[in-house]
Amino acid sequence: MTSSLACISIGPQIGLKMRVRMGRSVKVVLADLRQAIDKLAPVNGERLPPERELRSVLDCSRETLRACYAILEREGEIWRHVGQGTFRGRRPIHMPIRDTLLVEGATPPDLMRARLLLEPQVAAEAALQADASDIVHLRSKVAVGRAAGDRAACEQADDAFHRAVAETSRNPVLTGFLIYLSGARRRVAWQREWDRTYRRIAPDEFQTIHSDQHDRIVDAIAAADPDAAASAMKRHLKVIEAAMLGEER
């Protein structure tokens, strides 16, 4: 007996006929899925609708849909990227490594080098974009850092200050990069180095040095001086780098 046909729509523009029947086999759902892909993602590289939408259209379980995906992926008809979705066609040859793996593999020197390349320019842009309310906000972040009572609070306050500088740049791409780097700072390798540095240097001295440098960065941003802001940020990061290496600077 053939299944009845129903017209089911995904989105406002696409009408798609599907056989609807509960508990259908992978073979039957796979045939309908191929039809859906031809309608909904006809060009290689196009993203398929989310799984929950396809499950509704195909009237199948999550397990059945994923079994179909596995077959199509082996055939090179689709490829999947964690956190981004499922796409039509074969996986690109030069597919980037997952961002989370890049963060996991970053060493403290990797992170400091990236920060030295990026953050001075972020501070310079912040100096060009800041208004009076931004300066008040940045000063408040410095004050929180001065009042930090332990290593964890100091780390959180430092992270919040650098993020606030990025947000002052009014550029969401720059802010996104800083958030990405912030994620690396929460990894074990960085935290181990940070803890070792914090214990070697007297905590009150460590916090005073950091807060004074943060103040100088804010002074340059408040003066709308991008060169001075970039220089102040670079000096600050160099001091952090030297402290983590056990050097005097």
XYZ file of N, CA, C and O in Angstrom, residues 38-230:
772
model
N 16.958 17.983 -2.607
C 16.888 18.545 -3.958
C 16.044 19.812 -3.998
O 16.330 20.742 -4.766
N 15.010 19.864 -3.160
C 14.126 21.031 -3.133
C 14.691 22.168 -2.293
O 14.595 23.341 -2.657
N 15.256 21.814 -1.139
C 15.618 22.819 -0.149
C 17.067 23.288 -0.227
O 17.386 24.376 0.248
N 17.949 22.471 -0.800
C 19.366 22.840 -0.930
C 19.878 22.330 -2.273
O 20.716 21.430 -2.327
N 19.391 22.882 -3.368
C 19.734 22.339 -4.691
C 21.171 22.566 -5.126
O 21.669 21.865 -6.001
N 21.854 23.513 -4.495
C 23.214 23.862 -4.908
C 24.214 23.390 -3.858
O 23.972 23.536 -2.654
N 25.326 22.815 -4.294
C 26.374 22.394 -3.362
C 26.808 23.554 -2.464
O 27.010 24.673 -2.939
N 26.957 23.250 -1.175
C 27.353 24.270 -0.219
C 26.201 24.910 0.515
O 26.410 25.595 1.518
N 24.962 24.698 0.023
C 23.817 25.280 0.719
C 23.525 24.526 2.010
O 23.695 23.307 2.089
N 23.064 25.264 3.011
C 22.763 24.675 4.307
C 21.362 24.072 4.297
O 20.415 24.664 3.786
N 21.229 22.879 4.883
C 19.922 22.245 5.043
C 19.176 22.872 6.216
O 19.801 23.452 7.111
N 17.849 22.753 6.247
C 17.104 23.237 7.402
C 17.532 22.499 8.670
O 18.114 21.407 8.602
N 17.251 23.054 9.842
C 17.594 22.375 11.101
C 16.946 21.002 11.193
O 15.900 20.747 10.575
N 17.550 20.113 11.974
C 17.059 18.743 12.104
C 15.602 18.691 12.551
O 14.827 17.870 12.047
N 15.220 19.550 13.494
C 13.847 19.471 14.013
C 12.827 19.766 12.918
O 11.738 19.177 12.911
N 13.167 20.664 11.984
C 12.248 20.964 10.882
C 12.159 19.791 9.908
O 11.067 19.434 9.456
N 13.312 19.194 9.608
C 13.291 18.047 8.698
C 12.578 16.856 9.326
O 11.865 16.114 8.642
N 12.754 16.642 10.630
C 12.056 15.540 11.295
C 10.553 15.729 11.216
O 9.797 14.766 11.029
N 10.095 16.970 11.319
C 8.666 17.247 11.226
C 8.149 16.964 9.818
O 7.094 16.358 9.637
N 8.909 17.403 8.823
C 8.506 17.180 7.431
C 8.517 15.698 7.076
O 7.592 15.179 6.441
N 9.560 15.005 7.507
C 9.717 13.596 7.163
C 8.946 12.669 8.095
O 8.836 11.471 7.831
N 8.450 13.216 9.192
C 7.700 12.445 10.184
C 8.509 11.237 10.650
O 8.067 10.098 10.580
N 9.722 11.538 11.122
C 10.600 10.458 11.567
C 11.284 10.858 12.871
O 11.253 12.016 13.283
N 11.920 9.888 13.481
C 12.622 10.140 14.726
C 13.989 10.761 14.452
O 14.497 10.730 13.320
N 14.581 11.290 15.500
C 15.924 11.842 15.399
C 16.915 10.758 14.993
O 17.812 10.998 14.173
N 16.774 9.577 15.564
C 17.684 8.476 15.258
C 17.604 8.081 13.787
O 18.637 7.817 13.148
N 16.377 8.039 13.242
C 16.210 7.671 11.837
C 16.829 8.723 10.922
O 17.529 8.389 9.951
N 16.595 10.001 11.242
C 17.160 11.064 10.413
C 18.683 11.012 10.443
O 19.341 11.138 9.397
N 19.257 10.784 11.613
C 20.721 10.749 11.706
C 21.306 9.524 11.006
O 22.416 9.581 10.475
N 20.559 8.434 10.991
C 21.010 7.263 10.238
C 21.034 7.584 8.747
O 21.964 7.181 8.025
N 20.038 8.335 8.289
C 20.004 8.762 6.885
C 21.154 9.720 6.586
O 21.809 9.617 5.535
N 21.412 10.635 7.500
C 22.529 11.559 7.337
C 23.840 10.796 7.199
O 24.698 11.149 6.373
N 24.029 9.776 8.025
C 25.269 9.004 7.981
C 25.465 8.358 6.613
O 26.579 8.324 6.077
N 24.380 7.846 6.045
C 24.456 7.234 4.713
C 24.826 8.278 3.667
O 25.722 8.066 2.836
N 24.153 9.423 3.707
C 24.406 10.471 2.716
C 25.805 11.060 2.869
O 26.435 11.427 1.873
N 26.287 11.124 4.112
C 27.632 11.656 4.326
C 28.678 10.700 3.751
O 29.669 11.142 3.153
N 28.466 9.389 3.925
C 29.392 8.408 3.332
C 29.394 8.498 1.813
O 30.426 8.288 1.175
N 28.253 8.826 1.250
C 28.137 8.937 -0.205
C 28.661 10.276 -0.736
O 28.755 10.451 -1.960
N 28.969 11.195 0.152
C 29.444 12.512 -0.275
C 28.333 13.454 -0.684
O 28.597 14.486 -1.328
N 27.099 13.135 -0.290
C 25.956 13.981 -0.654
C 25.781 15.149 0.315
O 25.209 16.183 -0.053
N 26.248 14.989 1.546
C 26.161 16.049 2.541
C 27.432 16.041 3.392
O 28.186 15.058 3.370
N 27.669 17.114 4.127
C 28.706 17.146 5.146
C 28.202 17.995 6.298
O 27.350 18.859 6.131
N 28.746 17.696 7.486
C 28.267 18.374 8.693
C 29.413 19.052 9.413
O 30.544 18.555 9.422
N 29.111 20.186 10.032
C 30.081 20.930 10.836
C 29.434 21.236 12.168
O 28.381 21.888 12.222
N 30.047 20.758 13.251
C 29.483 20.943 14.582
C 29.272 22.421 14.867
O 30.188 23.232 14.712
N 28.060 22.768 15.257
C 27.742 24.140 15.616
C 27.338 25.015 14.448
O 26.889 26.142 14.648
N 27.485 24.507 13.206
C 27.136 25.318 12.037
C 26.043 24.704 11.181
O 25.317 25.419 10.504
N 25.905 23.386 11.197
C 24.808 22.776 10.462
C 25.249 21.710 9.479
O 26.389 21.246 9.491
N 24.297 21.321 8.618
C 24.504 20.292 7.600
C 24.403 20.943 6.232
O 23.495 21.746 5.976
N 25.327 20.577 5.317
C 25.427 21.249 4.030
C 25.362 20.248 2.882
O 25.749 19.087 3.017
N 24.898 20.710 1.735
C 24.812 19.882 0.530
C 26.194 19.711 -0.090
O 26.980 20.658 -0.167
N 26.505 18.497 -0.543
C 27.741 18.247 -1.264
C 28.841 17.668 -0.394
O 28.645 17.350 0.774
N 30.029 17.522 -0.990
C 31.176 16.960 -0.274
C 31.833 18.013 0.618
O 31.815 19.204 0.304
N 32.430 17.558 1.716
C 33.145 18.448 2.618
C 34.294 19.127 1.874
O 35.055 18.464 1.168
N 34.449 20.458 2.025
C 35.580 21.148 1.377
C 36.914 20.550 1.813
O 37.086 20.168 2.978
N 37.857 20.474 0.894
C 39.157 19.861 1.171
C 39.888 20.612 2.275
O 40.539 20.012 3.126
N 39.789 21.945 2.262
C 40.538 22.750 3.233
C 39.633 23.234 4.359
O 39.715 24.378 4.787
N 38.776 22.361 4.836
C 37.870 22.721 5.925
C 38.668 23.112 7.166
O 39.543 22.365 7.597
N 38.406 24.306 7.738
C 39.179 24.726 8.922
C 38.991 23.789 10.103
O 37.970 23.127 10.239
N 39.996 23.742 10.982
C 39.885 22.994 12.231
C 38.831 23.652 13.099
O 38.674 24.865 13.095
N 38.091 22.848 13.831
C 37.088 23.404 14.731
C 37.707 24.423 15.669
O 38.785 24.231 16.207
N 36.976 25.541 15.875
C 37.481 26.615 16.729
C 37.831 26.107 18.123
O 38.822 26.531 18.722
N 37.020 25.201 18.649
C 37.273 24.725 20.007
C 38.599 23.983 20.081
O 39.305 24.072 21.084
N 38.958 23.268 19.011
C 40.233 22.566 19.000
C 41.397 23.540 18.937
O 42.447 23.326 19.536
N 41.203 24.645 18.201
C 42.249 25.653 18.137
C 42.498 26.264 19.509
O 43.634 26.471 19.919
N 41.416 26.545 20.224
C 41.551 27.120 21.565
C 42.224 26.127 22.494
O 43.109 26.478 23.278
N 41.789 24.841 22.422
C 42.365 23.828 23.300
C 43.870 23.701 23.085
O 44.626 23.446 24.016
N 44.311 23.873 21.834
C 45.713 23.676 21.524
C 46.589 24.900 21.726
O 47.800 24.826 21.573
N 45.985 26.040 22.073
C 46.755 27.268 22.226
C 47.595 27.226 23.496
O 47.097 26.920 24.574
N 48.878 27.538 23.379
C 49.760 27.627 24.538
C 49.740 29.071 25.055
O 49.356 29.994 24.324
N 50.173 29.312 26.302
C 50.247 30.693 26.789
C 51.064 31.619 25.879
O 50.635 32.746 25.623
N 52.235 31.195 25.352
C 52.939 32.077 24.412
C 52.129 32.359 23.144
O 52.185 33.479 22.617
N 51.400 31.363 22.634
C 50.535 31.585 21.471
C 49.529 32.687 21.776
O 49.296 33.599 20.965
N 48.929 32.572 22.924
C 47.882 33.517 23.309
C 48.456 34.923 23.484
O 47.870 35.907 23.019
N 49.599 35.040 24.146
C 50.185 36.358 24.346
C 50.580 36.993 23.016
O 50.409 38.204 22.825
N 51.099 36.199 22.101
C 51.474 36.742 20.789
C 50.237 37.262 20.057
O 50.268 38.347 19.450
N 49.149 36.495 20.120
C 47.910 36.927 19.472
C 47.391 38.211 20.110
O 46.937 39.132 19.408
N 47.466 38.289 21.429
C 46.990 39.494 22.120
C 47.852 40.702 21.752
O 47.332 41.815 21.550
N 49.174 40.512 21.655
C 50.053 41.621 21.299
C 49.803 42.116 19.875
O 49.977 43.300 19.578
N 49.408 41.223 18.988
C 49.100 41.613 17.615
C 47.772 42.350 17.503
O 47.625 43.281 16.702
N 46.811 41.947 18.322
C 45.447 42.449 18.161
C 45.076 43.589 19.106
O 44.547 44.624 18.669
N 45.349 43.431 20.394
C 44.764 44.341 21.373
C 45.263 45.786 21.299
O 44.494 46.709 21.575
N 46.531 46.059 20.951
C 46.903 47.473 20.783
C 46.063 48.185 19.724
O 45.685 49.347 19.899
N 45.747 47.486 18.638
C 44.920 48.102 17.594
C 43.474 48.271 18.055
O 42.792 49.224 17.656
N 43.007 47.348 18.882
C 41.663 47.486 19.446
C 41.613 48.721 20.340
O 40.655 49.508 20.295
N 42.642 48.922 21.159
C 42.688 50.100 22.025
C 42.737 51.382 21.200
O 42.098 52.386 21.562
N 43.478 51.361 20.104
C 43.545 52.538 19.233
C 42.169 52.873 18.668
O 41.763 54.043 18.622
N 41.446 51.850 18.243
C 40.103 52.077 17.706
C 39.160 52.577 18.795
O 38.307 53.446 18.551
N 39.314 52.050 19.994
C 38.489 52.509 21.121
C 38.719 53.995 21.370
O 37.774 54.735 21.693
N 39.963 54.461 21.233
C 40.269 55.881 21.430
C 39.551 56.761 20.413
O 39.220 57.918 20.705
N 39.308 56.219 19.235
C 38.616 56.984 18.195
C 37.104 56.983 18.368
O 36.418 57.869 17.861
N 36.582 55.994 19.087
C 35.137 55.817 19.161
C 34.532 56.174 20.519
O 33.327 56.363 20.622
N 35.324 56.267 21.556
C 34.799 56.387 22.922
C 34.067 57.700 23.153
O 34.448 58.751 22.629
N 33.010 57.631 23.953
C 32.347 58.842 24.436
C 32.484 58.884 25.961
O 33.119 58.013 26.572
N 31.889 59.887 26.582
C 32.053 60.093 28.019
C 31.563 58.901 28.833
O 32.183 58.512 29.830
N 30.459 58.293 28.401
C 29.921 57.150 29.153
C 30.862 55.947 29.075
O 30.960 55.164 30.032
N 31.553 55.793 27.952
C 32.521 54.699 27.829
C 33.666 54.877 28.820
O 34.132 53.903 29.430
N 34.118 56.103 28.980
C 35.233 56.357 29.894
C 34.825 56.043 31.330
O 35.585 55.423 32.089
N 33.599 56.432 31.694
C 33.102 56.109 33.035
C 33.058 54.596 33.231
O 33.458 54.077 34.286
N 32.597 53.879 32.200
C 32.505 52.417 32.274
C 33.888 51.790 32.422
O 34.095 50.890 33.251
N 34.841 52.267 31.648
C 36.205 51.731 31.727
C 36.840 52.017 33.087
O 37.520 51.155 33.664
N 36.616 53.211 33.614
C 37.157 53.535 34.942
C 36.570 52.596 36.004
O 37.280 52.182 36.938
N 35.304 52.258 35.844
C 34.688 51.356 36.827
C 35.323 49.978 36.776
O 35.474 49.314 37.817
N 35.717 49.527 35.580
C 36.376 48.230 35.452
C 37.757 48.257 36.112
O 38.188 47.274 36.714
N 38.448 49.380 35.994
C 39.745 49.509 36.658
C 39.566 49.437 38.171
O 40.340 48.770 38.880
N 38.539 50.110 38.670
C 38.281 50.115 40.119
C 38.001 48.714 40.642
O 38.461 48.335 41.728
N 37.264 47.929 39.880
C 36.985 46.545 40.278
C 38.286 45.752 40.369
O 38.497 44.950 41.291
N 39.191 45.982 39.423
C 40.478 45.293 39.442
C 41.309 45.659 40.668
O 41.956 44.806 41.278
N 41.279 46.921 41.045
C 42.036 47.348 42.226
C 41.493 46.703 43.495
O 42.246 46.462 44.451
N 40.205 46.426 43.511
C 39.583 45.864 44.712
C 39.573 44.346 44.726
O 39.108 43.738 45.696
N 40.093 43.715 43.678
C 40.059 42.251 43.592
C 40.801 41.631 44.774
O 41.911 42.042 45.106
N 40.174 40.630 45.401
C 40.744 40.072 46.621
C 41.555 38.805 46.468
O 42.242 38.394 47.403
N 41.489 38.163 45.315
C 42.247 36.929 45.123
C 42.553 36.736 43.645
O 42.181 37.556 42.804
N 43.250 35.638 43.354
C 43.671 35.402 41.971
C 42.506 35.334 41.009
O 42.528 35.935 39.933
N 41.457 34.590 41.369
C 40.317 34.423 40.482
C 39.634 35.759 40.203
O 39.278 36.070 39.053
N 39.457 36.570 41.270
C 38.812 37.869 41.098
C 39.670 38.794 40.240
O 39.153 39.562 39.408
N 40.991 38.715 40.423
C 41.907 39.525 39.623
C 41.822 39.144 38.141
O 41.768 39.999 37.265
N 41.797 37.846 37.878
C 41.699 37.359 36.500
C 40.392 37.794 35.861
O 40.350 38.252 34.712
N 39.290 37.662 36.590
C 37.989 38.051 36.054
C 37.925 39.548 35.768
O 37.385 39.977 34.740
N 38.487 40.347 36.692
C 38.469 41.795 36.504
C 39.323 42.204 35.307
O 38.945 43.094 34.530
N 40.471 41.554 35.140
C 41.338 41.855 34.001
C 40.647 41.508 32.697
O 40.660 42.288 31.733
N 40.024 40.356 32.660
C 39.300 39.926 31.465
C 38.172 40.902 31.146
O 37.966 41.277 29.984
N 37.427 41.333 32.175
C 36.317 42.261 31.971
C 36.808 43.610 31.445
O 36.159 44.234 30.593
N 37.968 44.064 31.927
C 38.515 45.334 31.443
C 38.855 45.248 29.958
O 38.483 46.129 29.169
N 39.554 44.195 29.564
C 39.959 44.078 28.160
C 38.752 43.914 27.238
O 38.744 44.437 26.121
N 37.732 43.221 27.725
C 36.514 43.101 26.927
C 35.827 44.461 26.790
O 35.314 44.794 25.711
N 35.826 45.251 27.857
C 35.206 46.573 27.808
C 35.915 47.480 26.806
O 35.282 48.274 26.100
N 37.244 47.374 26.728
C 37.990 48.144 25.730
C 37.545 47.735 24.328
O 37.319 48.592 23.455
N 37.405 46.425 24.103
C 36.970 45.943 22.788
C 35.572 46.454 22.460
O 35.301 46.891 21.329
N 34.672 46.410 23.423
C 33.308 46.891 23.190
C 33.282 48.381 22.882
O 32.459 48.854 22.101
N 34.226 49.132 23.464
C 34.311 50.570 23.209
C 34.710 50.859 21.769
O 34.417 51.933 21.238
N 35.336 49.901 21.104
C 35.723 50.092 19.700
C 34.519 50.149 18.768
O 34.647 50.560 17.619
N 33.357 49.717 19.265
C 32.113 49.708 18.475
C 32.205 48.774 17.258
O 31.463 48.916 16.289
N 33.126 47.828 17.313
C 33.299 46.908 16.190
C 33.024 45.492 16.683
O 33.820 44.936 17.439
N 31.899 44.885 16.281
C 31.560 43.552 16.791
C 32.548 42.472 16.384
O 32.693 41.466 17.088
N 33.257 42.666 15.273
C 34.254 41.672 14.863
C 35.424 41.680 15.838
O 35.890 40.622 16.289
N 35.893 42.868 16.191
C 36.987 42.964 17.159
C 36.559 42.419 18.518
O 37.316 41.709 19.178
N 35.340 42.742 18.924
C 34.833 42.216 20.189
C 34.777 40.695 20.149
O 35.137 40.017 21.118
N 34.350 40.139 19.017
C 34.286 38.690 18.865
C 35.653 38.041 19.000
O 35.794 36.990 19.640
N 36.673 38.659 18.406
C 38.030 38.125 18.531
C 38.478 38.126 19.993
O 39.110 37.172 20.469
N 38.183 39.213 20.698
C 38.595 39.290 22.102
C 37.874 38.250 22.949
O 38.450 37.657 23.862
N 36.598 38.003 22.651
C 35.850 36.969 23.374
C 36.462 35.603 23.092
O 36.582 34.749 23.980
N 36.883 35.381 21.854
C 37.538 34.123 21.482
C 38.828 33.929 22.284
O 39.075 32.859 22.855
N 39.638 34.979 22.349
C 40.876 34.891 23.120
C 40.586 34.716 24.607
O 41.320 34.024 25.315
N 39.500 35.332 25.057
C 39.117 35.183 26.458
C 38.820 33.727 26.788
O 39.124 33.245 27.887
N 38.232 33.002 25.824
C 37.958 31.584 26.033
C 39.232 30.796 26.263
O 39.273 29.886 27.100
N 40.294 31.168 25.560
C 41.574 30.468 25.739
C 42.144 30.726 27.130
O 42.831 29.874 27.694
N 41.841 31.876 27.693
C 42.358 32.194 29.028
C 41.719 31.332 30.116
O 42.234 31.260 31.233
N 40.621 30.686 29.790
C 39.971 29.828 30.782
C 40.484 28.395 30.721
O 40.050 27.548 31.498
N 41.387 28.110 29.777
C 41.914 26.761 29.654
C 42.985 26.489 30.711
O 43.584 27.394 31.266
N 43.230 25.215 30.947
C 44.109 24.805 32.035
C 45.516 25.370 31.888
O 46.111 25.852 32.854
N 46.072 25.344 30.672
C 47.458 25.776 30.475
C 47.644 27.237 30.877
O 48.597 27.597 31.569
N 46.711 28.092 30.451
C 46.821 29.505 30.803
C 46.633 29.698 32.302
O 47.373 30.439 32.943
N 45.615 29.057 32.866
C 45.335 29.229 34.286
C 46.514 28.785 35.149
O 46.808 29.397 36.170
N 47.212 27.742 34.738
C 48.380 27.266 35.480
C 49.480 28.323 35.465
O 50.098 28.614 36.506
N 49.717 28.930 34.304
C 50.743 29.958 34.205
C 50.345 31.207 34.995
O 51.172 31.834 35.663
N 49.068 31.563 34.879
C 48.582 32.746 35.597
C 48.728 32.548 37.107
O 49.153 33.450 37.824
N 48.379 31.369 37.596
C 48.468 31.085 39.027
C 49.923 31.128 39.490
O 50.237 31.684 40.554
N 50.831 30.559 38.701
C 52.252 30.561 39.054
C 52.782 31.991 39.123
O 53.519 32.351 40.051
N 52.392 32.824 38.151
C 52.835 34.216 38.141
C 52.283 34.975 39.331
O 52.990 35.744 39.991
N 51.006 34.761 39.620
C 50.350 35.465 40.724
C 51.008 35.126 42.059
O 51.170 35.985 42.917
N 51.388 33.858 42.220
C 52.016 33.444 43.481
C 53.447 33.968 43.606
O 53.924 34.235 44.717
N 54.151 34.107 42.489
C 55.543 34.551 42.534
C 55.651 36.037 42.852
O 56.583 36.494 43.516
N 54.687 36.826 42.337
C 54.684 38.265 42.572
C 53.683 38.562 43.680
O 52.601 37.992 43.713
N 54.026 39.455 44.580
C 53.112 39.800 45.662
C 51.775 40.233 45.074
O 51.738 41.096 44.185
N 50.666 39.659 45.541
C 49.359 39.974 44.954
C 49.032 41.458 44.908
O 48.509 41.955 43.904
N 49.338 42.188 45.989
C 49.004 43.612 45.990
C 49.826 44.363 44.940
O 49.331 45.255 44.255
N 51.107 43.966 44.768
C 51.942 44.582 43.736
C 51.420 44.239 42.346
O 51.350 45.092 41.459
N 51.036 42.966 42.185
C 50.537 42.507 40.898
C 49.300 43.308 40.504
O 49.185 43.811 39.383
N 48.361 43.459 41.433
C 47.125 44.173 41.147
C 47.381 45.662 40.944
O 46.746 46.298 40.105
N 48.294 46.244 41.716
C 48.594 47.668 41.551
C 49.216 47.946 40.192
O 48.829 48.889 39.487
N 50.166 47.104 39.793
C 50.793 47.275 38.476
C 49.750 47.182 37.379
O 49.683 48.030 36.482
N 48.914 46.150 37.438
C 47.887 45.966 36.424
C 46.935 47.150 36.381
O 46.618 47.679 35.309
N 46.467 47.560 37.542
C 45.476 48.629 37.587
C 46.067 49.954 37.119
O 45.394 50.728 36.421
N 47.318 50.241 37.498
C 47.963 51.460 37.019
C 48.084 51.457 35.497
O 47.864 52.482 34.835
N 48.441 50.306 34.934
C 48.552 50.214 33.478
C 47.179 50.351 32.812
O 47.053 50.996 31.766
N 46.175 49.750 33.415
C 44.821 49.907 32.886
C 44.406 51.372 32.900
O 43.781 51.869 31.950
N 44.741 52.067 33.987
C 44.419 53.495 34.081
C 45.075 54.281 32.948
O 44.451 55.181 32.369
N 46.332 53.958 32.638
C 47.020 54.682 31.569
C 46.385 54.410 30.209
O 46.337 55.299 29.345
N 45.904 53.193 30.011
C 45.188 52.875 28.764
C 43.925 53.720 28.664
O 43.627 54.306 27.619
N 43.187 53.797 29.774
C 41.949 54.595 29.770
C 42.267 56.077 29.573
O 41.546 56.782 28.856
N 43.345 56.562 30.179
C 43.742 57.964 29.989
C 43.934 58.273 28.503
O 43.498 59.320 28.003
N 44.605 57.364 27.797
C 44.860 57.589 26.371
C 43.567 57.519 25.563
O 43.365 58.303 24.620
N 42.692 56.593 25.923
C 41.398 56.496 25.231
C 40.577 57.758 25.493
O 39.952 58.319 24.579
N 40.585 58.229 26.742
C 39.836 59.449 27.092
C 40.373 60.659 26.339
O 39.608 61.584 26.005
N 41.683 60.665 26.050
C 42.290 61.772 25.311
C 42.092 61.646 23.805
O 42.578 62.499 23.046
N 41.392 60.600 23.384
C 41.158 60.343 21.950
C 42.476 60.264 21.187
O 42.590 60.756 20.055
N 43.467 59.631 21.807
C 44.805 59.505 21.211
C 45.052 58.029 20.868
O 45.491 57.253 21.724
N 44.789 57.618 19.631
C 44.919 56.195 19.278
C 46.340 55.668 19.388
O 46.545 54.522 19.795
N 47.337 56.495 19.053
C 48.727 56.030 19.146
C 49.114 55.765 20.598
O 49.751 54.750 20.916
N 48.730 56.684 21.481
C 49.045 56.510 22.894
C 48.300 55.314 23.478
O 48.845 54.575 24.306
N 47.057 55.106 23.040
C 46.278 53.969 23.537
C 46.914 52.657 23.108
O 47.022 51.715 23.904
N 47.332 52.596 21.846
C 47.981 51.380 21.350
C 49.289 51.125 22.097
O 49.591 49.986 22.484
